[in-house]
Structure formats: C-alpha cells, structure tokens
Coordinates of C-alpha atoms in Angstrom, one line a residue:
M220 CA 0.0 -0.3 0.0
P221 CA 1.9 3.7 -0.8
E222 CA 2.6 5.5 2.0
S223 CA 1.0 9.0 1.9
W224 CA 3.7 12.2 3.5
V225 CA 2.8 15.5 3.9
N226 CA 5.7 18.0 4.5
S227 CA 5.6 20.2 7.6
A228 CA 8.0 23.0 6.0
E229 CA 8.6 24.3 9.5
R230 CA 11.4 26.8 8.4
T231 CA 11.1 26.7 4.8
G232 CA 9.1 25.7 1.8
S233 CA 5.7 24.8 1.0
D234 CA 3.1 21.8 1.7
L235 CA 3.3 18.9 -0.9
H236 CA 1.9 15.9 -0.5
L237 CA 3.3 12.6 -1.9
E238 CA 2.3 9.4 -2.2
L239 CA 5.1 6.7 -2.2
S240 CA 5.5 3.4 -3.3
A241 CA 6.2 0.7 -0.9
S242 CA 8.3 -1.5 -3.4
G243 CA 11.4 -0.7 -5.1
S244 CA 14.1 2.2 -4.3
R245 CA 12.9 5.2 -2.0
R246 CA 15.0 7.6 -4.8
A247 CA 12.5 5.6 -7.4
A248 CA 9.7 6.1 -5.0
V249 CA 10.2 10.2 -4.9
S250 CA 10.7 10.4 -8.5
A251 CA 7.7 8.6 -10.0
A252 CA 5.3 10.2 -7.0
L253 CA 6.8 14.0 -8.4
R254 CA 6.2 12.7 -11.7
D255 CA 2.6 11.6 -11.1
A256 CA 2.2 14.8 -9.6
V257 CA 3.0 16.7 -12.1
R258 CA 0.9 14.8 -14.7
S259 CA -2.4 15.3 -13.2
G260 CA -2.1 18.8 -13.0
R261 CA -1.9 18.8 -9.2
L262 CA 1.6 20.5 -9.5
T263 CA 1.3 22.8 -12.2
P264 CA 4.2 24.6 -14.1
G265 CA 5.9 27.3 -11.9
T266 CA 5.3 25.7 -8.6
R267 CA 7.9 25.8 -6.4
L268 CA 9.1 22.4 -4.5
P269 CA 10.2 22.6 -0.6
P270 CA 14.4 22.6 -0.6
Y271 CA 15.2 18.9 -0.5
R272 CA 16.6 19.3 2.5
S273 CA 13.4 20.1 4.1
L274 CA 11.9 17.3 1.8
A275 CA 13.7 14.6 3.3
A276 CA 13.5 15.3 6.6
D277 CA 9.5 15.4 6.3
L278 CA 9.5 11.8 4.4
G279 CA 12.5 10.6 7.0
L280 CA 14.7 10.0 4.1
A281 CA 18.2 10.8 3.3
R282 CA 18.8 14.0 1.9
N283 CA 20.9 12.4 -1.0
T284 CA 17.7 10.5 -2.2
V285 CA 15.5 13.4 -2.6
A286 CA 18.6 15.4 -3.8
D287 CA 19.2 12.9 -6.5
A288 CA 15.5 12.4 -7.3
Y289 CA 15.3 16.4 -8.0
A290 CA 18.2 15.9 -9.8
E291 CA 16.7 13.4 -12.2
L292 CA 13.9 14.9 -13.1
V293 CA 15.7 18.2 -13.6
A294 CA 17.7 16.2 -16.5
E295 CA 14.2 14.8 -17.7
G296 CA 12.6 17.7 -18.3
W297 CA 10.5 17.8 -15.2
L298 CA 11.7 20.2 -13.1
T299 CA 13.9 23.2 -13.4
A300 CA 16.5 24.5 -10.8
R301 CA 18.4 28.1 -10.9
Q302 CA 20.6 29.5 -8.5
G303 CA 18.1 31.8 -5.8
S304 CA 14.8 30.8 -7.4
G305 CA 14.9 27.2 -6.3
T306 CA 13.5 24.6 -7.9
R307 CA 10.2 24.6 -9.9
V308 CA 7.8 22.4 -12.0
A309 CA 9.2 23.0 -15.5
G310 CA 6.9 25.4 -18.0
R311 CA 6.8 22.5 -20.5
A312 CA 6.0 19.7 -18.1
A313 CA 4.0 17.3 -19.9
V314 CA 0.0 17.4 -19.4
P315 CA -1.9 14.1 -20.5
A316 CA -3.9 14.6 -23.5
G317 CA -7.7 14.0 -21.9
T318 CA -5.9 16.6 -19.5
A319 CA -5.6 19.1 -21.8
R320 CA -9.0 18.5 -23.8
T321 CA -10.6 19.0 -20.7
T322 CA -9.1 22.7 -19.9
K323 CA -9.2 23.7 -23.3
A324 CA -13.0 22.9 -22.9
A325 CA -13.3 24.3 -19.1
H326 CA -11.4 27.6 -21.0
A327 CA -13.8 27.7 -23.8
T328 CA -17.0 27.9 -21.4
A329 CA -15.3 30.1 -19.3
A330 CA -14.9 32.7 -21.8
A331 CA -18.4 32.2 -23.3
A332 CA -19.6 32.7 -19.9
A333 CA -17.9 35.9 -19.6
A334 CA -18.7 37.4 -22.7
A335 CA -23.0 36.4 -22.6
G336 CA -22.3 38.2 -18.7
P337 CA -24.4 36.9 -15.3
A338 CA -28.0 36.1 -16.0
G339 CA -30.0 39.1 -16.5
P340 CA -33.4 39.1 -15.7
G341 CA -35.8 37.0 -17.7
R342 CA -32.4 35.1 -19.1
T343 CA -30.8 32.2 -17.6
A344 CA -27.2 31.8 -17.7
G345 CA -25.8 30.4 -20.3
E346 CA -29.2 32.1 -22.9
A347 CA -27.8 33.7 -26.0
G348 CA -28.2 38.0 -25.3
P349 CA -26.5 40.8 -25.2
P350 CA -23.7 41.0 -22.6
V351 CA -24.5 42.9 -19.1
R352 CA -22.8 46.1 -19.1
H353 CA -24.8 48.1 -16.5
D354 CA -25.9 46.4 -13.4
L355 CA -28.8 47.6 -11.9
R356 CA -30.3 45.1 -10.2
Q357 CA -31.0 45.5 -6.4
G358 CA -29.4 43.6 -3.1
S359 CA -25.8 44.5 -3.0
P360 CA -23.6 47.5 -2.3
D361 CA -21.2 49.4 -4.4
A362 CA -18.2 47.0 -4.1
S363 CA -16.2 49.6 -4.6
S364 CA -16.7 51.7 -1.5
F365 CA -15.7 48.9 1.3
P366 CA -14.0 51.2 4.1
R367 CA -10.7 49.0 3.3
T368 CA -8.3 51.0 5.6
A369 CA -10.8 51.7 8.6
W370 CA -11.5 48.0 8.2
L371 CA -7.7 47.0 8.1
A372 CA -7.5 49.2 11.4
S373 CA -10.1 47.5 13.1
A374 CA -8.8 44.1 12.7
R375 CA -5.2 45.2 13.7
R376 CA -6.9 46.5 17.1
A377 CA -9.2 44.1 17.7
L378 CA -6.6 40.9 17.1
N379 CA -3.9 42.9 19.0
A380 CA -6.7 42.9 21.8
A381 CA -8.1 39.5 21.7
P382 CA -7.6 37.3 24.5
H383 CA -5.9 34.1 23.9
S384 CA -9.6 32.6 24.5
A385 CA -10.7 34.3 21.2
Y386 CA -8.6 31.6 19.4
G387 CA -10.4 28.2 20.6
P388 CA -13.8 27.1 21.1
G389 CA -16.0 29.6 22.3
D390 CA -19.5 31.0 22.7
P391 CA -22.2 29.4 20.3
R392 CA -24.1 32.8 20.6
G393 CA -20.7 34.5 19.0
R394 CA -17.9 36.6 20.6
V395 CA -19.3 38.7 23.4
E396 CA -17.4 41.6 22.3
L397 CA -19.6 41.8 19.2
R398 CA -23.0 40.8 20.8
T399 CA -21.8 43.9 23.2
A400 CA -21.3 46.1 20.4
L401 CA -24.2 45.1 18.9
A402 CA -26.9 45.7 21.7
A403 CA -25.5 49.3 22.1
Y404 CA -25.8 50.1 18.4
L405 CA -29.3 48.5 18.1
A406 CA -30.3 50.0 21.2
R407 CA -29.0 53.7 20.0
A408 CA -29.9 53.4 15.7
R409 CA -32.6 51.2 15.6
G410 CA -34.6 51.7 19.1
V411 CA -33.9 47.8 19.8
H412 CA -34.2 46.9 23.3
T413 CA -32.3 43.7 24.2
S414 CA -28.4 42.5 26.3
P415 CA -25.6 40.8 24.6
E416 CA -26.8 37.4 26.2
H417 CA -29.8 37.5 24.1
I418 CA -27.9 38.3 20.6
V419 CA -26.9 35.5 18.5
I420 CA -24.5 36.1 15.8
C421 CA -25.0 34.5 12.3
S422 CA -24.0 34.3 8.8
G423 CA -26.8 36.8 7.4
F424 CA -30.7 36.3 7.2
A425 CA -31.1 33.3 5.0
H426 CA -28.9 31.3 8.4
A427 CA -31.1 33.2 10.3
L428 CA -34.1 31.4 8.9
R429 CA -32.4 27.9 8.4
L430 CA -31.4 28.1 12.2
L431 CA -35.2 29.1 13.3
F432 CA -37.5 26.6 10.7
G433 CA -34.7 24.1 9.3
D434 CA -34.7 22.7 13.1
R435 CA -37.8 23.3 13.8
V436 CA -37.5 25.8 16.5
L437 CA -40.5 27.7 15.0
R438 CA -43.1 26.1 13.0
G439 CA -45.7 26.8 9.9
P440 CA -47.1 28.3 8.6
L441 CA -45.4 31.6 8.1
A442 CA -47.2 34.5 6.8
V443 CA -45.0 36.8 4.4
E444 CA -45.7 39.8 2.8
S445 CA -47.4 39.4 -1.3
Y446 CA -43.8 40.6 -2.2
G447 CA -40.4 39.6 -1.1
L448 CA -37.6 37.4 -2.3
G449 CA -38.4 34.2 -3.8
F450 CA -35.1 32.8 -2.3
H451 CA -36.4 33.4 1.5
R452 CA -39.6 31.3 0.3
S453 CA -37.6 28.3 -1.4
L454 CA -35.5 28.4 1.8
L455 CA -38.6 28.0 3.8
E456 CA -40.5 25.7 1.6
A457 CA -37.4 23.5 1.7
A458 CA -37.4 23.3 5.3
G459 CA -41.2 22.1 5.3
T460 CA -42.8 25.5 6.0
P461 CA -45.6 26.8 4.1
T462 CA -45.8 30.4 3.4
V463 CA -49.4 32.2 3.2
P464 CA -49.2 35.6 2.0
L465 CA -50.5 39.1 3.1
A466 CA -52.0 41.9 0.8
L467 CA -49.9 44.8 0.5
D468 CA -50.9 48.9 0.0
E469 CA -49.6 52.0 0.3
D470 CA -49.3 51.2 4.1
G471 CA -47.5 48.0 4.2
A472 CA -48.4 45.2 4.6
R473 CA -52.3 44.0 5.7
T474 CA -51.9 42.7 9.2
E475 CA -55.3 42.6 9.9
E476 CA -55.6 39.3 7.4
L477 CA -53.6 37.6 10.1
A478 CA -57.2 37.2 12.2
D479 CA -58.4 35.3 9.6
R480 CA -55.1 33.1 9.9
P481 CA -56.2 30.6 12.7
G482 CA -53.1 28.4 12.1
V483 CA -50.5 30.8 11.7
R484 CA -48.5 31.7 14.6
A485 CA -45.3 33.7 12.7
V486 CA -45.5 36.4 10.1
L487 CA -42.4 37.4 8.9
L488 CA -42.1 41.6 8.0
T489 CA -40.2 44.1 6.5
P490 CA -41.2 47.0 8.2
A491 CA -38.8 50.0 8.2
H492 CA -38.8 49.4 4.1
Q493 CA -40.6 47.0 2.4
F494 CA -39.2 44.7 0.3
P495 CA -39.6 45.9 -3.0
T496 CA -42.3 47.8 -3.6
G497 CA -40.7 50.3 -0.8
G498 CA -42.7 52.2 2.3
P499 CA -42.7 52.0 6.1
L500 CA -45.0 49.5 7.5
H501 CA -47.8 52.0 8.9
A502 CA -47.9 53.0 12.9
R503 CA -51.3 51.5 13.4
R504 CA -50.4 48.5 11.5
R505 CA -47.2 48.0 13.6
A506 CA -49.6 48.3 16.5
A507 CA -51.9 45.9 15.4
V508 CA -49.3 42.8 14.5
V509 CA -47.6 43.4 17.9
D510 CA -51.0 42.8 19.6
W511 CA -52.1 39.8 17.7
A512 CA -48.9 38.3 18.8
R513 CA -49.4 38.7 22.3
A514 CA -52.9 37.5 21.8
R515 CA -52.2 34.4 20.1
G516 CA -48.7 33.2 21.7
A517 CA -47.0 34.2 17.9
L518 CA -44.2 35.7 16.9
V519 CA -43.0 38.8 14.5
L520 CA -39.9 37.8 12.3
E521 CA -38.5 41.3 11.7
D522 CA -35.8 41.5 8.7
D523 CA -34.4 44.9 9.0
Y524 CA -32.1 44.5 5.8
D525 CA -31.5 47.9 4.9
G526 CA -33.1 50.2 7.8
E527 CA -29.8 52.9 8.3
F528 CA -30.9 54.4 4.7
R529 CA -33.1 56.7 4.8
Y530 CA -33.6 59.7 3.1
D531 CA -36.5 62.1 3.2
R532 CA -38.3 60.9 6.4
E533 CA -37.0 60.5 10.2
P534 CA -35.9 57.1 11.1
V535 CA -38.6 54.2 11.7
G536 CA -37.6 52.3 14.5
A537 CA -37.7 48.4 14.8
V538 CA -40.9 46.8 15.4
Q539 CA -39.1 45.2 18.2
G540 CA -38.8 47.7 20.7
L541 CA -42.2 47.6 21.2
D542 CA -42.3 44.0 22.4
P543 CA -39.2 42.2 23.1
D544 CA -40.5 39.2 24.1
H545 CA -43.2 38.5 20.5
V546 CA -39.9 39.9 18.0
V547 CA -37.1 38.2 16.2
Y548 CA -35.1 41.3 15.2
C549 CA -32.9 40.5 12.4
G550 CA -29.8 42.4 10.8
S551 CA -26.8 42.1 8.5
V552 CA -24.3 43.9 7.1
S553 CA -24.6 42.6 3.8
K554 CA -26.6 46.3 2.5
S555 CA -24.3 48.5 4.9
L556 CA -21.1 46.8 4.4
S557 CA -20.7 44.3 1.7
P558 CA -22.1 40.7 1.2
A559 CA -18.8 39.4 1.5
V560 CA -19.0 39.9 4.9
R561 CA -21.2 37.9 6.0
L562 CA -22.2 38.5 9.5
G563 CA -25.7 38.7 10.7
W564 CA -27.6 38.8 14.3
M565 CA -30.6 37.5 15.6
V566 CA -32.2 39.2 18.5
L567 CA -34.2 37.1 20.4
P568 CA -36.9 36.5 23.4
P569 CA -35.2 35.2 26.3
H570 CA -37.4 31.9 25.6
L571 CA -35.8 31.2 22.0
V572 CA -32.3 31.6 22.8
G573 CA -31.8 27.8 23.8
A574 CA -33.6 26.4 21.2
V575 CA -31.6 28.6 18.6
L576 CA -28.0 27.7 20.2
A577 CA -29.0 24.1 20.1
A578 CA -30.1 24.4 16.5
K579 CA -26.9 26.3 15.8
G580 CA -24.9 23.2 16.9
E581 CA -21.4 22.4 15.9
R582 CA -18.7 25.0 15.7
E583 CA -18.9 24.6 11.9
A584 CA -21.8 26.6 11.6
W585 CA -20.3 29.6 13.2
A586 CA -19.3 32.9 11.7
S587 CA -15.7 33.7 11.6
V588 CA -14.5 34.9 15.5
L589 CA -11.7 37.1 13.4
D590 CA -14.7 38.9 11.5
Q591 CA -16.2 39.4 14.6
L592 CA -13.7 41.0 16.5
T593 CA -13.4 43.1 13.5
L594 CA -16.7 44.2 13.3
A595 CA -17.2 44.9 16.8
D596 CA -14.6 47.0 16.8
F597 CA -15.6 48.8 13.6
I598 CA -18.5 49.4 15.6
A599 CA -17.5 50.3 18.7
S600 CA -14.8 52.9 17.2
G601 CA -17.5 55.0 15.1
A602 CA -16.2 54.1 11.9
Y603 CA -19.1 51.9 11.3
D604 CA -21.3 54.9 11.8
R605 CA -19.0 56.7 10.3
H606 CA -19.2 54.5 6.9
V607 CA -23.1 54.7 7.1
R608 CA -23.1 58.1 7.3
R609 CA -21.2 58.7 4.0
M610 CA -23.1 56.1 2.1
R611 CA -26.3 57.3 2.9
Q612 CA -25.1 60.8 1.4
R613 CA -23.8 58.8 -1.6
Y614 CA -26.8 56.6 -2.1
R615 CA -29.2 60.0 -1.6
R616 CA -27.4 61.3 -4.4
R617 CA -27.8 58.5 -6.7
R618 CA -31.5 58.5 -6.2
D619 CA -31.8 62.1 -6.8
R620 CA -29.6 61.7 -10.3
L621 CA -32.2 58.9 -11.2
V622 CA -35.5 61.1 -10.2
T623 CA -33.8 63.9 -12.3
A624 CA -33.1 61.5 -15.8
L625 CA -36.3 60.0 -15.2
A626 CA -38.3 63.5 -15.2
A627 CA -36.5 64.3 -17.9
H628 CA -36.5 61.3 -20.3
A629 CA -38.9 59.1 -19.1
P630 CA -41.9 61.5 -17.6
H631 CA -44.5 58.9 -17.6
L632 CA -42.9 57.2 -15.1
V633 CA -42.9 57.6 -11.3
P634 CA -40.6 56.2 -9.2
T635 CA -41.9 54.9 -5.8
G636 CA -40.4 53.9 -2.5
I637 CA -37.5 56.1 -2.7
A638 CA -37.6 57.8 0.7
A639 CA -35.3 55.1 1.7
G640 CA -33.5 52.0 1.0
L641 CA -30.7 51.2 -1.9
H642 CA -33.5 50.8 -4.9
A643 CA -36.7 52.4 -6.5
V644 CA -39.6 50.6 -8.1
L645 CA -40.9 52.0 -11.3
R646 CA -44.5 51.7 -11.9
L647 CA -45.4 50.9 -15.5
P648 CA -48.8 50.8 -17.6
P649 CA -50.3 47.7 -17.6
G650 CA -49.1 44.8 -19.2
T651 CA -45.7 46.4 -20.3
E652 CA -43.4 45.0 -17.6
A653 CA -42.1 42.2 -19.7
S654 CA -41.6 44.4 -22.6
A655 CA -39.6 46.8 -20.8
V656 CA -37.1 44.5 -18.9
R657 CA -36.1 42.9 -22.3
A658 CA -35.6 46.3 -23.5
A659 CA -33.3 47.1 -20.9
G660 CA -31.8 43.6 -21.5
R661 CA -31.0 45.2 -25.2
R662 CA -29.2 48.0 -23.6
G663 CA -26.9 45.5 -21.7
I664 CA -29.1 46.8 -18.7
A665 CA -29.5 44.2 -15.9
L666 CA -32.6 44.4 -13.5
D667 CA -35.9 43.1 -12.6
G668 CA -39.4 43.3 -13.2
L669 CA -42.0 43.4 -10.2
A670 CA -43.3 40.5 -10.7
A671 CA -40.0 38.5 -10.2
F672 CA -40.8 39.0 -6.5
R673 CA -44.9 38.3 -6.3
H674 CA -46.0 35.4 -4.4
P675 CA -47.5 32.4 -6.0
A676 CA -50.3 32.6 -4.3
A677 CA -51.2 36.3 -3.7
T678 CA -54.5 37.4 -4.6
M679 CA -54.0 40.7 -4.8
P680 CA -53.9 43.1 -8.0
A681 CA -50.7 42.7 -9.5
P682 CA -49.3 45.9 -11.0
D683 CA -46.6 46.0 -13.7
G684 CA -43.5 47.8 -12.5
L685 CA -39.4 48.3 -12.8
V686 CA -37.3 47.4 -9.5
V687 CA -33.8 49.5 -10.4
G688 CA -31.0 49.5 -7.3
Y689 CA -28.8 52.5 -7.9
A690 CA -26.3 51.1 -5.2
T691 CA -24.3 48.5 -7.1
P692 CA -22.7 50.2 -10.4
P693 CA -19.3 52.5 -8.9
D694 CA -19.5 56.0 -9.2
H695 CA -18.0 56.1 -12.5
A696 CA -20.4 53.8 -13.9
Y697 CA -23.4 54.9 -13.0
G698 CA -23.7 58.2 -15.1
P699 CA -23.6 55.6 -18.2
A700 CA -25.9 53.1 -16.7
L701 CA -28.3 56.0 -15.9
E702 CA -28.2 56.8 -19.6
A703 CA -28.6 53.6 -21.3
L704 CA -31.6 53.4 -18.9
S705 CA -33.3 56.7 -20.0
A706 CA -32.9 55.3 -23.7
A707 CA -34.5 52.3 -23.0
L708 CA -37.3 53.7 -20.9
R709 CA -38.1 56.6 -23.1
P710 CA -41.5 57.1 -24.6
A711 CA -41.9 56.3 -28.4
G712 CA -41.2 59.3 -30.7
G713 CA -39.5 60.5 -27.7
R714 CA -35.9 62.5 -28.1

C-alpha cells in the first residue's frame, strides 16, 4: 500500500503531499510520486518545490535520496533548478491529452460565460443575449466603497487586543465583544431593546431562517408579505414551512388579515422599508401586529435589511422595541458594508435563545471569530457610523440623479419607494413590464421586473413595474447606466 506523506515545512518551503510506493528504491519512489503529481496537474508549471533538505526531513529519507530524485527530474525536463529561484515545475512539463482537452474545454466554457455576462432578468445563465454592461439589480451595495483602510485598522486593533481564548472554542452565541457592541448600537440607532445574552450571531438572514425553521425551532405556516425574495420562500419550503401571503397597500402589509389565519403562529415582515415595493409599515399596523402576537402567543420576524438608509423621512425604529418578547429582530451588514462579510444577528426573545443555540450546534456553523472581532471594533470605534453616514449621502445623491434622469427622459414613469433603501420601483402601464425588461436587456442593463418578487399564491392585483437598484455600480459607471436606462425607457418618438 502506498505511503502518504505531507511535509510540515517548518522552516522553509511549501506543504507537499506525496504518495510513495512501498516497492522499489526510495529515490525511484520520490521521482515517480513527483512525476504523477505533475502529470495529474496537481503541481502546475512554475510551482516551487520545498528544498530537498526539508522534503527529506518530512519524508524521513536521506537528503541525498531526495536530491538525486530532484536531479533526475531536472535532467528529464520535469523540473527546473536555478540559483536563488529554487526548484520549480518546468513550464514545458507534459500534461495528459485528456487533461489538456478538458482544460481547453473549460477555458472555452468560461470564456463564453464571461462574454455572455451574468444572467440578466428574464434570461438564464448561458442563454443568448447582449452582455450585461450596467448592473441595476437590487440587493448589493457599491463594492468599490468598502472601507478597506478603516476595516484593516479595526482588524489590527481587534486581533492585538483579543484574549488567547478568542482563538479557541467559544460561545455559540458569538463573540461577546460583538454582541456587546451590537446591543449598544441597535439600541441607539434602531430602537432595539436587548442585552448581549439575547443576541445570537449568524451568517446573514438566510442563515437565521435556516436556524429558526430548518430545525423546527419555529413551525409553519408562516405569513409573509405578498412581495418578497423568492429565495427566502424557497428556503422555507425546503424546510417544510408553507408560506401564506398577506396583501400590501400604501401602508405596508395588511396585518389585519392575520386574524383570518388561525393556523398561523408567526409572520415575516420588512417594516422599516417593505421589500421591494418600498415604504414603512404604518404605525397603526405595527401596533396591531404586536397585539396579534401577544393575543395568540405568536411571533413577529422583523427583517431590518436596510434600515440605516433613509433619506426623506425620520428614522423608523424597529418593531422589536414595542415588544421584545414577541419579536425576533434580524439584521446583517450585507447592505451597509458588503455581502462578502458574512455576518448577521438575531435579537431573540429570552425563551428562544436556548432552542436557537441547540439548532446552531457544531462550531462549523459559526461565523468567523476574526470577522466578529473586527466588526465589534469597527462599531465600537465609530467607524461603522461614519461609513453608514457617508454611504447614506452617496446613495441619496444617486437616487436624486435617478429621479432627475427619469423626469427628463421618461416623465411618464414615477419612481416610488424612494424615501429609503437602495432601490426604487418604477410603476409601468399595465401589460408593459415584460417588454420594458426586454428593452433594458437589449441595452445591456440588468434589472428585475416587479413580478419576479410576487408570491405565487398572492391574490392582490399585480401592478407592472421595474425594480431599479442604484447602489451597485461604482461611481464612474453610474452615469452611463442612467443614460442607458433613460434610453430604454424613453417613450416612443421621444428624443
């Protein structure tokens, strides 16, 4: 049976896994194992091998044995050796014909995918169509605006200050530093009433839903707004949780309909800024849904996905502040910082904390401790507030540019839901949504029609509209994106 070795490279070199045959000489076994690693593509051209002394020590062989194997492969053309550059896999090292064909095919597929661009609205990946040049889909902040310098400074401070225990097994709730910072921030900025003991760190809102419903901490059916993310509905359905839609109007979800759903014990809402139609949940309905939860022993799930970004109105506090015992408040940094920072949080009623921690289970489901420590410092130092204020001003300017462009080139369209958030809804004449999405696609614009977010069981009227995200493009690309959008939406015969 072949022996497997992994070198530790304690002083120099890189880790290298080799399988040595038990038969024949040790030098021949090393040579054969290295040839196989190159042939299979595991060691690619240019890869630097560990010094023969290090590899010999890791394999438990004499130095000369590994040195002779290296010399043999250099002579055969598999490796190159230069003073100061070490021993590397040769650029002309052979690759099996099948591998080469597979690689070429993969490159061709990747090139085709790159040319086609990401799947646009109404178009699946790989389907023919113009490349996406302007990304106006909702859901992502401007990636170029990530506060790299401030984040790095927080990371350095946090890692230097962290106790040794932070680098071992910890609390499944999440790091106490982050939970403490969040408790103070959410109380100040969002009107949330909690303590660090009732906050559980997760990887985002989807992870929160999996924890709550995937392990039956909560059971369906779950009432949801008639418009929302289909991804969340699919996740819930996969967990065996049916969803029941509530109608929407200008005051948000019609929470009075909950009285007609006796089997429902939980409702999911976006009360600060209904997604995607926009607008806050009316104060009367906020109070009514809390009264319903108290009377029925039910729960309100509050998705505060972009509550920090408001422009033309006073901040709308969290529903959780009305009754912390009947509201699960969820938030994340996906909109405020970046979806690449996989950190979110649940503010739980005390009686749910133990069940959620049991559902969270093994450490593999925990968010990165290093990111938690960094975010804790980022919030506590005031850098998070400064970043949110800066981005709020930037996104407000972008929203204003969108409104101005529409007024000049498509005055028949009125943007709605623009007092807060990172997207607008453009209401369209009945029956024109699909053609408007296609017209945008022909100009390389990626955006979504309102119908894409409609619950399949919704019975309320289905207005036509476009959901236009104004946060994603970097500053230099936003102007051209608006020009393309204006051209796509300009009335027939308009200039």
